[in-house]
Short mmCIF file of C-alpha atoms and ligand atoms in Angstrom, two decimals:
data_model
loop_
_atom_site.label_atom_id
_atom_site.label_comp_id
_atom_site.label_asym_id
_atom_site.label_seq_id
_atom_site.Cartn_x
_atom_site.Cartn_y
_atom_site.Cartn_z
CA MET A 62 24.65 -16.00 -23.38
CA LYS A 63 26.55 -19.27 -23.23
CA SER A 64 24.73 -22.11 -25.01
CA ALA A 65 25.19 -24.30 -21.94
CA ASP A 66 23.61 -21.63 -19.76
CA ILE A 67 22.43 -23.31 -16.55
CA ARG A 68 19.37 -21.09 -16.60
CA ALA A 69 17.97 -22.75 -19.72
CA ARG A 70 18.34 -26.12 -18.02
CA LEU A 71 16.45 -24.85 -14.98
CA GLY A 72 13.80 -23.13 -17.07
CA VAL A 73 14.39 -19.68 -15.61
CA ARG A 74 14.88 -16.50 -17.62
CA PRO A 75 18.43 -15.31 -18.37
CA VAL A 76 18.43 -12.01 -16.52
CA ILE A 77 20.80 -9.16 -17.35
CA ASN A 78 21.33 -7.32 -14.09
CA VAL A 79 21.74 -3.55 -14.24
CA ALA A 80 19.99 -3.13 -10.88
CA GLY A 81 22.99 -3.69 -8.58
CA THR A 82 23.78 -6.45 -6.12
CA MET A 83 20.24 -7.61 -5.42
CA THR A 84 19.43 -10.73 -3.42
CA ALA A 85 16.27 -11.11 -5.53
CA LEU A 86 18.41 -11.45 -8.68
CA GLY A 87 21.11 -13.71 -7.26
CA ALA A 88 23.27 -10.97 -5.66
CA SER A 89 26.48 -10.76 -7.73
CA ILE A 90 28.71 -12.57 -10.20
CA VAL A 91 30.74 -14.85 -7.95
CA LEU A 92 34.44 -14.49 -8.74
CA PRO A 93 36.21 -17.41 -10.44
CA GLU A 94 38.52 -17.75 -7.40
CA ALA A 95 35.51 -18.19 -5.11
CA VAL A 96 33.72 -20.53 -7.53
CA GLU A 97 36.81 -22.74 -7.66
CA THR A 98 37.16 -22.78 -3.87
CA VAL A 99 33.48 -23.58 -3.32
CA GLY A 100 33.68 -26.46 -5.82
CA ALA A 101 36.86 -27.80 -4.23
CA ILE A 102 35.63 -27.91 -0.64
CA LEU A 103 32.08 -29.17 -1.14
CA SER A 104 33.10 -32.84 -1.24
CA GLU A 105 35.63 -32.65 1.64
CA PHE A 106 35.40 -32.74 5.42
CA VAL A 107 36.87 -29.98 7.53
CA GLU A 108 36.77 -28.86 11.14
CA ILE A 109 34.37 -25.96 10.77
CA ASP A 110 35.63 -24.03 13.80
CA ASP A 111 39.14 -24.24 12.42
CA LEU A 112 37.93 -23.04 9.01
CA GLN A 113 36.22 -20.15 10.80
CA ARG A 114 39.54 -19.47 12.58
CA LYS A 115 41.18 -19.08 9.15
CA ALA A 116 38.32 -16.83 8.08
CA SER A 117 38.84 -14.78 11.22
CA ALA A 118 42.48 -14.18 10.28
CA ALA A 119 41.55 -13.16 6.71
CA ILE A 120 38.80 -10.82 7.92
CA ALA A 121 41.07 -9.37 10.60
CA ARG A 122 43.73 -8.60 8.00
CA LEU A 123 41.39 -7.00 5.46
CA CYS A 124 39.25 -5.08 7.94
CA GLN A 125 42.08 -4.25 10.35
CA ALA A 126 39.99 -5.89 13.04
CA GLU A 127 40.87 -8.00 16.06
CA ALA A 128 38.81 -10.93 14.76
CA GLY A 129 36.15 -11.95 12.27
CA LEU A 130 33.43 -14.48 11.61
CA VAL A 131 31.53 -15.66 8.54
CA THR A 132 27.75 -15.88 8.96
CA ALA A 133 24.90 -16.91 6.66
CA SER A 134 24.32 -13.30 5.61
CA CYS A 135 24.77 -9.75 6.81
CA SER A 136 21.22 -9.96 8.12
CA ALA A 137 22.23 -12.97 10.23
CA GLY A 138 25.27 -10.94 11.32
CA ILE A 139 22.97 -8.26 12.76
CA THR A 140 21.00 -10.86 14.72
CA LEU A 141 24.07 -12.74 15.96
CA GLY A 142 26.02 -9.56 16.72
CA VAL A 143 23.14 -8.26 18.81
CA ALA A 144 22.69 -11.68 20.46
CA GLY A 145 26.38 -11.75 21.38
CA ALA A 146 26.23 -8.23 22.81
CA MET A 147 23.46 -9.49 25.11
CA THR A 148 24.86 -12.87 26.16
CA GLY A 149 28.61 -12.34 26.07
CA ALA A 150 30.27 -15.73 26.64
CA ASP A 151 27.44 -17.08 28.86
CA LEU A 152 26.56 -20.35 27.11
CA ALA A 153 23.44 -20.84 29.22
CA ALA A 154 22.19 -17.43 28.10
CA VAL A 155 23.06 -18.36 24.51
CA GLU A 156 20.74 -21.37 24.78
CA ARG A 157 17.97 -19.34 26.46
CA LEU A 158 17.63 -16.75 23.65
CA PRO A 159 15.35 -15.29 22.43
CA ASP A 160 14.35 -15.20 26.12
CA THR A 161 16.46 -12.33 27.46
CA ALA A 162 15.42 -12.49 31.12
CA GLY A 163 18.26 -11.11 33.25
CA LEU A 164 20.19 -9.70 30.27
CA LYS A 165 20.57 -6.19 28.95
CA ASN A 166 18.19 -6.36 26.01
CA GLU A 167 17.62 -2.91 24.52
CA VAL A 168 19.14 -1.91 21.18
CA ALA A 169 19.00 1.71 20.06
CA ILE A 170 18.85 2.62 16.35
CA LEU A 171 18.21 5.92 14.58
CA ALA A 172 14.63 6.11 13.29
CA GLY A 173 16.07 7.23 9.94
CA HIS A 174 18.01 3.96 9.77
CA MET A 175 14.99 1.70 10.25
CA VAL A 176 14.92 0.72 6.59
CA SER A 177 14.18 -2.40 4.60
CA TYR A 178 16.91 -4.17 2.64
CA GLY A 179 14.28 -6.69 1.58
CA ALA A 180 13.39 -7.27 5.24
CA PRO A 181 13.25 -4.75 8.09
CA VAL A 182 16.59 -3.99 9.83
CA GLU A 183 14.81 -3.83 13.18
CA GLN A 184 13.35 -7.32 12.71
CA ALA A 185 16.90 -8.72 12.48
CA ILE A 186 17.53 -7.07 15.88
CA ARG A 187 14.29 -8.34 17.42
CA LEU A 188 14.99 -11.85 16.16
CA ALA A 189 17.67 -12.13 18.86
CA GLY A 190 15.08 -11.31 21.51
CA ALA A 191 16.16 -7.68 21.85
CA ARG A 192 13.83 -4.72 22.15
CA VAL A 193 14.34 -1.99 19.56
CA VAL A 194 14.57 1.59 20.86
CA PRO A 195 14.15 4.07 17.99
CA VAL A 196 16.11 7.31 18.36
CA GLY A 197 14.91 10.63 16.94
CA GLN A 198 12.51 10.92 14.01
CA ALA A 199 12.55 9.65 10.45
CA THR A 200 14.39 12.72 9.14
CA SER A 201 16.24 14.09 12.17
CA ALA A 202 18.16 12.81 15.16
CA HIS A 203 20.36 14.60 17.66
CA ALA A 204 23.19 13.55 19.93
CA TYR A 205 21.11 14.29 23.04
CA GLN A 206 18.38 11.95 21.80
CA LEU A 207 20.85 9.11 21.42
CA ALA A 208 22.40 9.83 24.82
CA GLY A 209 18.92 9.91 26.36
CA ALA A 210 18.04 6.52 24.84
CA LEU A 211 21.03 4.74 26.40
CA THR A 212 20.26 3.20 29.78
CA GLU A 213 21.63 0.44 32.02
CA ARG A 214 19.47 -1.93 29.93
CA THR A 215 21.12 -1.00 26.61
CA ALA A 216 22.97 -3.96 25.09
CA ALA A 217 24.13 -2.31 21.85
CA VAL A 218 23.43 0.37 19.28
CA VAL A 219 23.04 -0.33 15.55
CA TYR A 220 24.07 2.13 12.81
CA VAL A 221 23.22 1.52 9.14
CA ILE A 222 25.26 2.76 6.17
CA SER A 223 23.16 2.42 3.04
CA HIS A 224 21.52 4.28 0.18
CA HIS A 225 18.24 3.24 1.83
CA THR A 226 18.70 5.40 4.94
CA VAL A 227 17.85 9.04 5.40
CA ARG A 228 21.21 10.73 4.98
CA TYR A 229 20.52 14.23 6.22
CA GLY A 230 19.80 15.33 9.76
CA MET A 231 21.57 12.26 11.18
CA PRO A 232 24.70 12.19 13.36
CA PRO A 233 27.68 10.81 11.43
CA LEU A 234 29.00 7.42 12.56
CA ALA A 235 32.00 8.89 14.43
CA GLU A 236 29.76 11.10 16.58
CA PHE A 237 27.19 8.32 17.09
CA ALA A 238 29.91 5.87 18.13
CA GLN A 239 31.55 8.32 20.50
CA ILE A 240 28.30 8.83 22.42
CA ALA A 241 27.65 5.09 22.73
CA ARG A 242 31.21 4.22 23.65
CA ALA A 243 31.29 6.90 26.33
CA LYS A 244 28.55 4.87 28.02
CA GLY A 245 30.30 1.55 27.36
CA VAL A 246 27.72 0.46 24.76
CA PRO A 247 28.98 -1.61 21.77
CA VAL A 248 28.44 -0.07 18.32
CA ILE A 249 27.31 -2.46 15.57
CA VAL A 250 27.50 -1.08 12.03
CA ASP A 251 25.56 -2.60 9.13
CA ALA A 252 27.81 -1.81 6.16
CA ALA A 253 26.45 -4.64 3.99
CA SER A 254 27.00 -2.95 0.61
CA GLU A 255 29.97 -0.75 1.46
CA TYR A 256 33.34 -1.15 -0.26
CA ASP A 257 35.25 0.35 2.66
CA LEU A 258 36.26 -2.60 4.83
CA ARG A 259 38.15 -0.45 7.34
CA GLY A 260 36.31 2.86 7.61
CA PRO A 261 33.49 1.84 9.98
CA LEU A 262 35.84 0.24 12.54
CA ALA A 263 38.22 3.20 12.22
CA ALA A 264 35.26 5.55 12.88
CA GLY A 265 34.46 3.82 16.16
CA ALA A 266 32.41 0.71 15.35
CA ASP A 267 32.95 -2.30 17.62
CA LEU A 268 31.51 -4.63 14.99
CA ALA A 269 31.26 -3.95 11.25
CA LEU A 270 29.02 -6.20 9.14
CA TYR A 271 29.28 -6.89 5.40
CA SER A 272 27.73 -9.20 2.82
CA SER A 273 30.06 -11.69 1.12
CA HIS A 274 27.81 -11.78 -1.94
CA LYS A 275 27.70 -8.08 -2.76
CA PHE A 276 30.72 -6.03 -3.92
CA LEU A 277 33.14 -8.75 -2.78
CA GLY A 278 31.74 -11.20 -5.33
CA GLY A 279 31.69 -14.09 -2.88
CA PRO A 280 29.08 -16.78 -2.32
CA THR A 281 26.09 -15.94 -0.11
CA GLY A 282 27.38 -15.08 3.35
CA GLY A 283 27.96 -12.37 5.89
CA ILE A 284 31.09 -10.98 7.50
CA VAL A 285 31.31 -9.91 11.13
CA ALA A 286 34.51 -7.98 11.90
CA GLY A 287 35.64 -6.22 15.03
CA ARG A 288 36.32 -6.61 18.74
CA ARG A 289 37.50 -10.12 19.62
CA ASP A 290 35.10 -10.61 22.56
CA LEU A 291 32.08 -9.50 20.53
CA VAL A 292 33.03 -11.60 17.47
CA ARG A 293 33.51 -14.61 19.77
CA ALA A 294 30.13 -13.97 21.43
CA ALA A 295 28.52 -13.87 17.96
CA PHE A 296 30.30 -17.15 17.07
CA LEU A 297 28.97 -18.81 20.25
CA GLN A 298 25.42 -18.25 19.01
CA ASN A 299 26.03 -21.17 16.63
CA SER A 300 24.98 -23.41 19.53
CA GLY A 301 21.84 -21.31 19.94
CA ILE A 302 19.75 -19.14 17.64
CA GLY A 303 22.57 -19.10 15.08
CA ARG A 304 21.90 -22.75 14.20
CA GLY A 305 19.00 -21.85 11.95
CA MET A 306 21.22 -19.32 10.18
CA LYS A 307 24.24 -21.53 9.71
CA ILE A 308 26.77 -21.09 6.97
CA GLY A 309 28.32 -24.16 5.37
CA LYS A 310 31.96 -24.90 4.59
CA GLU A 311 31.49 -23.63 1.03
CA GLY A 312 30.26 -20.26 2.23
CA ILE A 313 33.14 -19.84 4.68
CA ALA A 314 35.85 -20.97 2.25
CA GLY A 315 34.28 -19.00 -0.61
CA THR A 316 34.25 -15.86 1.52
CA ILE A 317 37.93 -16.28 2.36
CA ALA A 318 38.67 -16.63 -1.37
CA ALA A 319 36.62 -13.53 -2.19
CA LEU A 320 38.42 -11.50 0.49
CA GLU A 321 41.81 -12.58 -0.81
CA ALA A 322 40.74 -11.71 -4.36
CA TRP A 323 39.57 -8.30 -3.15
CA GLU A 324 43.08 -7.66 -1.83
CA ARG A 325 44.59 -8.45 -5.25
CA ARG A 326 41.92 -6.90 -7.45
CA ASP A 327 42.89 -4.16 -9.89
CA HIS A 328 40.22 -1.75 -8.62
CA ALA A 329 41.22 1.00 -11.06
CA ALA A 330 40.77 -1.35 -14.03
CA VAL A 331 37.31 -2.40 -12.81
CA ARG A 332 36.33 1.26 -12.42
CA ALA A 333 37.63 2.09 -15.90
CA ARG A 334 35.59 -0.74 -17.44
CA GLU A 335 32.47 0.43 -15.63
CA SER A 336 33.05 4.01 -16.84
CA GLU A 337 33.35 2.76 -20.40
CA THR A 338 29.99 0.99 -20.06
CA LEU A 339 28.36 4.14 -18.67
CA ARG A 340 29.71 6.20 -21.62
CA LEU A 341 28.32 3.64 -24.06
CA TRP A 342 24.82 3.91 -22.56
CA LEU A 343 25.05 7.68 -22.23
CA ASP A 344 25.97 8.04 -25.92
CA ALA A 345 23.12 5.74 -26.98
CA LEU A 346 20.56 7.80 -25.03
CA GLN A 347 21.91 11.22 -26.03
CA GLY A 348 19.34 13.35 -27.89
CA ARG A 349 16.43 10.89 -27.52
CA PRO A 350 13.13 12.72 -27.01
CA GLY A 351 12.11 12.89 -23.34
CA VAL A 352 15.17 11.04 -22.08
CA THR A 353 17.78 12.72 -19.86
CA ALA A 354 20.73 10.60 -18.83
CA VAL A 355 23.42 11.66 -16.37
CA ILE A 356 26.24 9.82 -14.64
CA VAL A 357 25.74 10.06 -10.88
CA PRO A 358 28.01 9.04 -7.99
CA ASP A 359 27.03 6.36 -5.49
CA PRO A 360 25.01 7.95 -2.65
CA THR A 361 27.20 6.46 0.10
CA ASP A 362 30.47 7.33 -1.65
CA ASN A 363 31.40 3.86 -2.83
CA PRO A 364 33.83 4.14 -5.77
CA LEU A 365 31.03 3.42 -8.24
CA ASP A 366 28.96 5.54 -10.63
CA ARG A 367 25.60 4.77 -12.21
CA LEU A 368 23.61 6.19 -15.11
CA GLN A 369 20.47 7.98 -13.98
CA VAL A 370 17.88 7.84 -16.77
CA ALA A 371 14.97 10.28 -16.43
CA VAL A 372 12.00 9.72 -18.72
CA GLU A 373 9.51 12.49 -19.53
CA PRO A 374 6.38 10.65 -20.70
CA ASN A 375 4.90 13.36 -22.96
CA ALA A 376 8.03 13.47 -25.09
CA ALA A 377 9.16 9.84 -24.76
CA HIS A 378 5.57 8.47 -25.04
CA ILE A 379 6.24 6.21 -22.04
CA THR A 380 6.75 6.55 -18.28
CA ALA A 381 9.94 5.48 -16.55
CA TRP A 382 8.19 2.55 -14.86
CA ASP A 383 6.49 1.32 -18.02
CA LEU A 384 9.87 1.43 -19.75
CA ALA A 385 11.43 -0.48 -16.84
CA ASP A 386 8.70 -3.11 -17.05
CA ARG A 387 9.11 -3.50 -20.82
CA LEU A 388 12.87 -3.87 -20.46
CA ALA A 389 12.23 -6.57 -17.85
CA SER A 390 9.84 -8.50 -20.10
CA GLY A 391 10.55 -11.10 -22.73
CA SER A 392 13.20 -13.74 -23.13
CA ARG A 393 16.18 -11.46 -22.43
CA PRO A 394 15.06 -9.44 -19.41
CA VAL A 395 17.07 -6.35 -18.48
CA ILE A 396 16.36 -5.46 -14.86
CA VAL A 397 17.06 -1.82 -13.95
CA ARG A 398 17.53 -0.18 -10.53
CA ASP A 399 14.06 1.19 -9.85
CA HIS A 400 13.76 2.10 -6.16
CA GLU A 401 13.08 5.78 -7.02
CA ILE A 402 10.95 5.04 -10.08
CA GLU A 403 7.97 7.22 -9.06
CA HIS A 404 10.26 10.23 -9.47
CA GLY A 405 10.32 9.35 -13.18
CA HIS A 406 13.82 7.92 -13.29
CA PHE A 407 15.72 4.69 -12.90
CA PHE A 408 19.41 3.84 -12.70
CA LEU A 409 21.63 1.56 -14.73
CA ASP A 410 24.28 -0.08 -12.55
CA PRO A 411 27.35 -1.25 -14.50
CA CYS A 412 28.97 -3.50 -11.90
CA ASN A 413 27.30 -6.87 -12.50
CA LEU A 414 27.69 -7.40 -16.24
CA HIS A 415 29.29 -10.19 -18.20
CA PRO A 416 31.29 -9.18 -21.31
CA GLY A 417 28.95 -8.23 -24.15
CA GLU A 418 25.89 -7.66 -21.98
CA ASP A 419 26.38 -3.87 -22.02
CA THR A 420 25.56 -3.78 -25.72
CA VAL A 421 22.46 -5.95 -25.20
CA VAL A 422 21.29 -3.37 -22.63
CA THR A 423 21.87 -0.58 -25.18
CA ALA A 424 19.96 -2.45 -27.87
CA ARG A 425 17.01 -3.16 -25.57
CA LEU A 426 16.85 0.50 -24.43
CA VAL A 427 16.87 1.73 -28.03
CA GLU A 428 14.33 -0.88 -29.09
CA GLU A 429 11.81 -0.05 -26.35
CA LEU A 430 12.28 3.72 -26.66
CA ASP A 431 11.81 3.56 -30.45
CA ARG A 432 8.69 1.40 -30.05
CA ALA A 433 7.20 3.84 -27.51
CA LEU A 434 7.97 6.83 -29.72
CA ALA A 435 6.21 5.16 -32.64
CA SER A 436 3.09 4.56 -30.57
CA ASN A 437 0.22 7.02 -31.01
CA GLU A 438 -0.61 7.14 -27.34
CA ILE A 439 1.49 7.74 -24.27
CA ILE A 440 2.16 4.52 -22.40
CA ALA A 441 1.37 5.53 -18.84
CA THR A 442 0.01 2.99 -16.38
CA SER A 443 -0.46 3.83 -12.70
CA VAL A 444 2.62 3.50 -10.53
CA SER A 445 0.43 2.50 -7.56
CA ALA A 446 -1.10 -0.27 -9.62
CA ARG A 447 2.42 -1.46 -10.43
CA ARG A 448 3.29 -1.64 -6.72
CA ALA A 449 0.06 -3.46 -5.96
CA ARG A 450 0.70 -5.89 -8.83
CA ARG A 451 4.10 -6.77 -7.40
CA ILE A 452 2.63 -7.55 -3.99
CA ARG A 453 -0.12 -9.64 -5.58
CA SER A 454 2.46 -11.55 -7.56
CA ARG A 455 4.43 -12.35 -4.37
CA LEU A 456 1.29 -13.48 -2.61
CA ALA A 457 0.43 -15.76 -5.51
CA TRP A 458 3.78 -17.60 -5.37
CA PRO A 459 4.26 -20.42 -6.43
CA ASP A 460 0.97 -20.04 -8.38
C1 PLP B 551 21.92 -6.12 1.58
C2 PLP B 551 21.81 -5.46 2.88
C3 PLP B 551 21.59 -6.19 4.04
C4 PLP B 551 21.34 -7.66 4.00
O1 PLP B 551 22.48 -8.33 3.66
P1 PLP B 551 22.40 -9.91 3.40
O2 PLP B 551 23.83 -10.31 3.47
O3 PLP B 551 21.81 -10.08 2.05
O4 PLP B 551 21.59 -10.46 4.50
C5 PLP B 551 21.57 -5.55 5.25
N1 PLP B 551 21.75 -4.23 5.32
C6 PLP B 551 21.96 -3.47 4.23
C7 PLP B 551 22.15 -2.00 4.39
C8 PLP B 551 21.99 -4.06 2.97
O5 PLP B 551 22.20 -3.32 1.88
#
């Protein structure tokens, strides 16, 4: 930790993030190139539409798209993409939203894709004034169900690529897109956390949406890439519902910088460094009673591995969630990836670490596991109580 750490000045805890790119933790480490760009533009005036035009060219190049737009977030991109699919270039309709009278206003989405990324996907659709039409069931959906859901009122379909979604029993994107396109319905793909900037459009998406602040290491923002008319229609929402979701010059310029850095990045070197970190943690956990660690691939095939750490409470004297909570406590909190914690495991994500933090993570793991092992009783609180405590804590904000 740098002595001039901004977090000490603000009185917030210096988090070590092994959870992944989480909005609740500040998303990602913004790249030096983006930090420099953000700092340089903040005190200058620019013509925002022209800056967006430059962003469009950068996005078009990287995503092999006709055009692109920077939004406040990927979530805003869903809302504005859907809004644009409804209004097209009708400025009066843009100003009438979320009233959709006279417009196509239905948006179909697989039931297995109706997930929460911190907020419900379908709420981002409804925010535009659209009506959500779920397709299939939570764990299965068929082509005929999608075809049957598309009517003359359908404005768009939304497809989500994420570790959150159900990933069996669902039509793959290419099949999903083919069915929608055969009926002239635009396909909007939420690929917020995906490294592949070209795959979704190549598989038939009309719009592909990304977060600037996730794997790209940009400032908070969203990227809308795809068909020129649909990107333009999303842009036009800035004089309507998009106003409350506006992105500033720093977010647009910082996103351009992050995209350009992505083009130049030595991806193999990043991967090698992450693998080294995973080996370090794996070695430290090897042979510890009740602890089973394995390197697992990313569930949506991003070029990224994580360490899955399973904790057997009788042997380790602690549950996975109690260990996670202890790691997250104190003056040097280590926050693990815990969305599957009730299965008795968590993940360590190596992609958001500053140099030297990997060894702090090792030391904290060893410290808490040793302490648990030395305890005479098994540390096992209720996982339901933990969930309830988290909700209570949110409801008590700001105390
Ligand atoms: C993170 C995420 C979002 C939200 O992205 P923001 O840019 O933070 O709004 C949407 N969808 C998925 C699948 C995500 O992972």
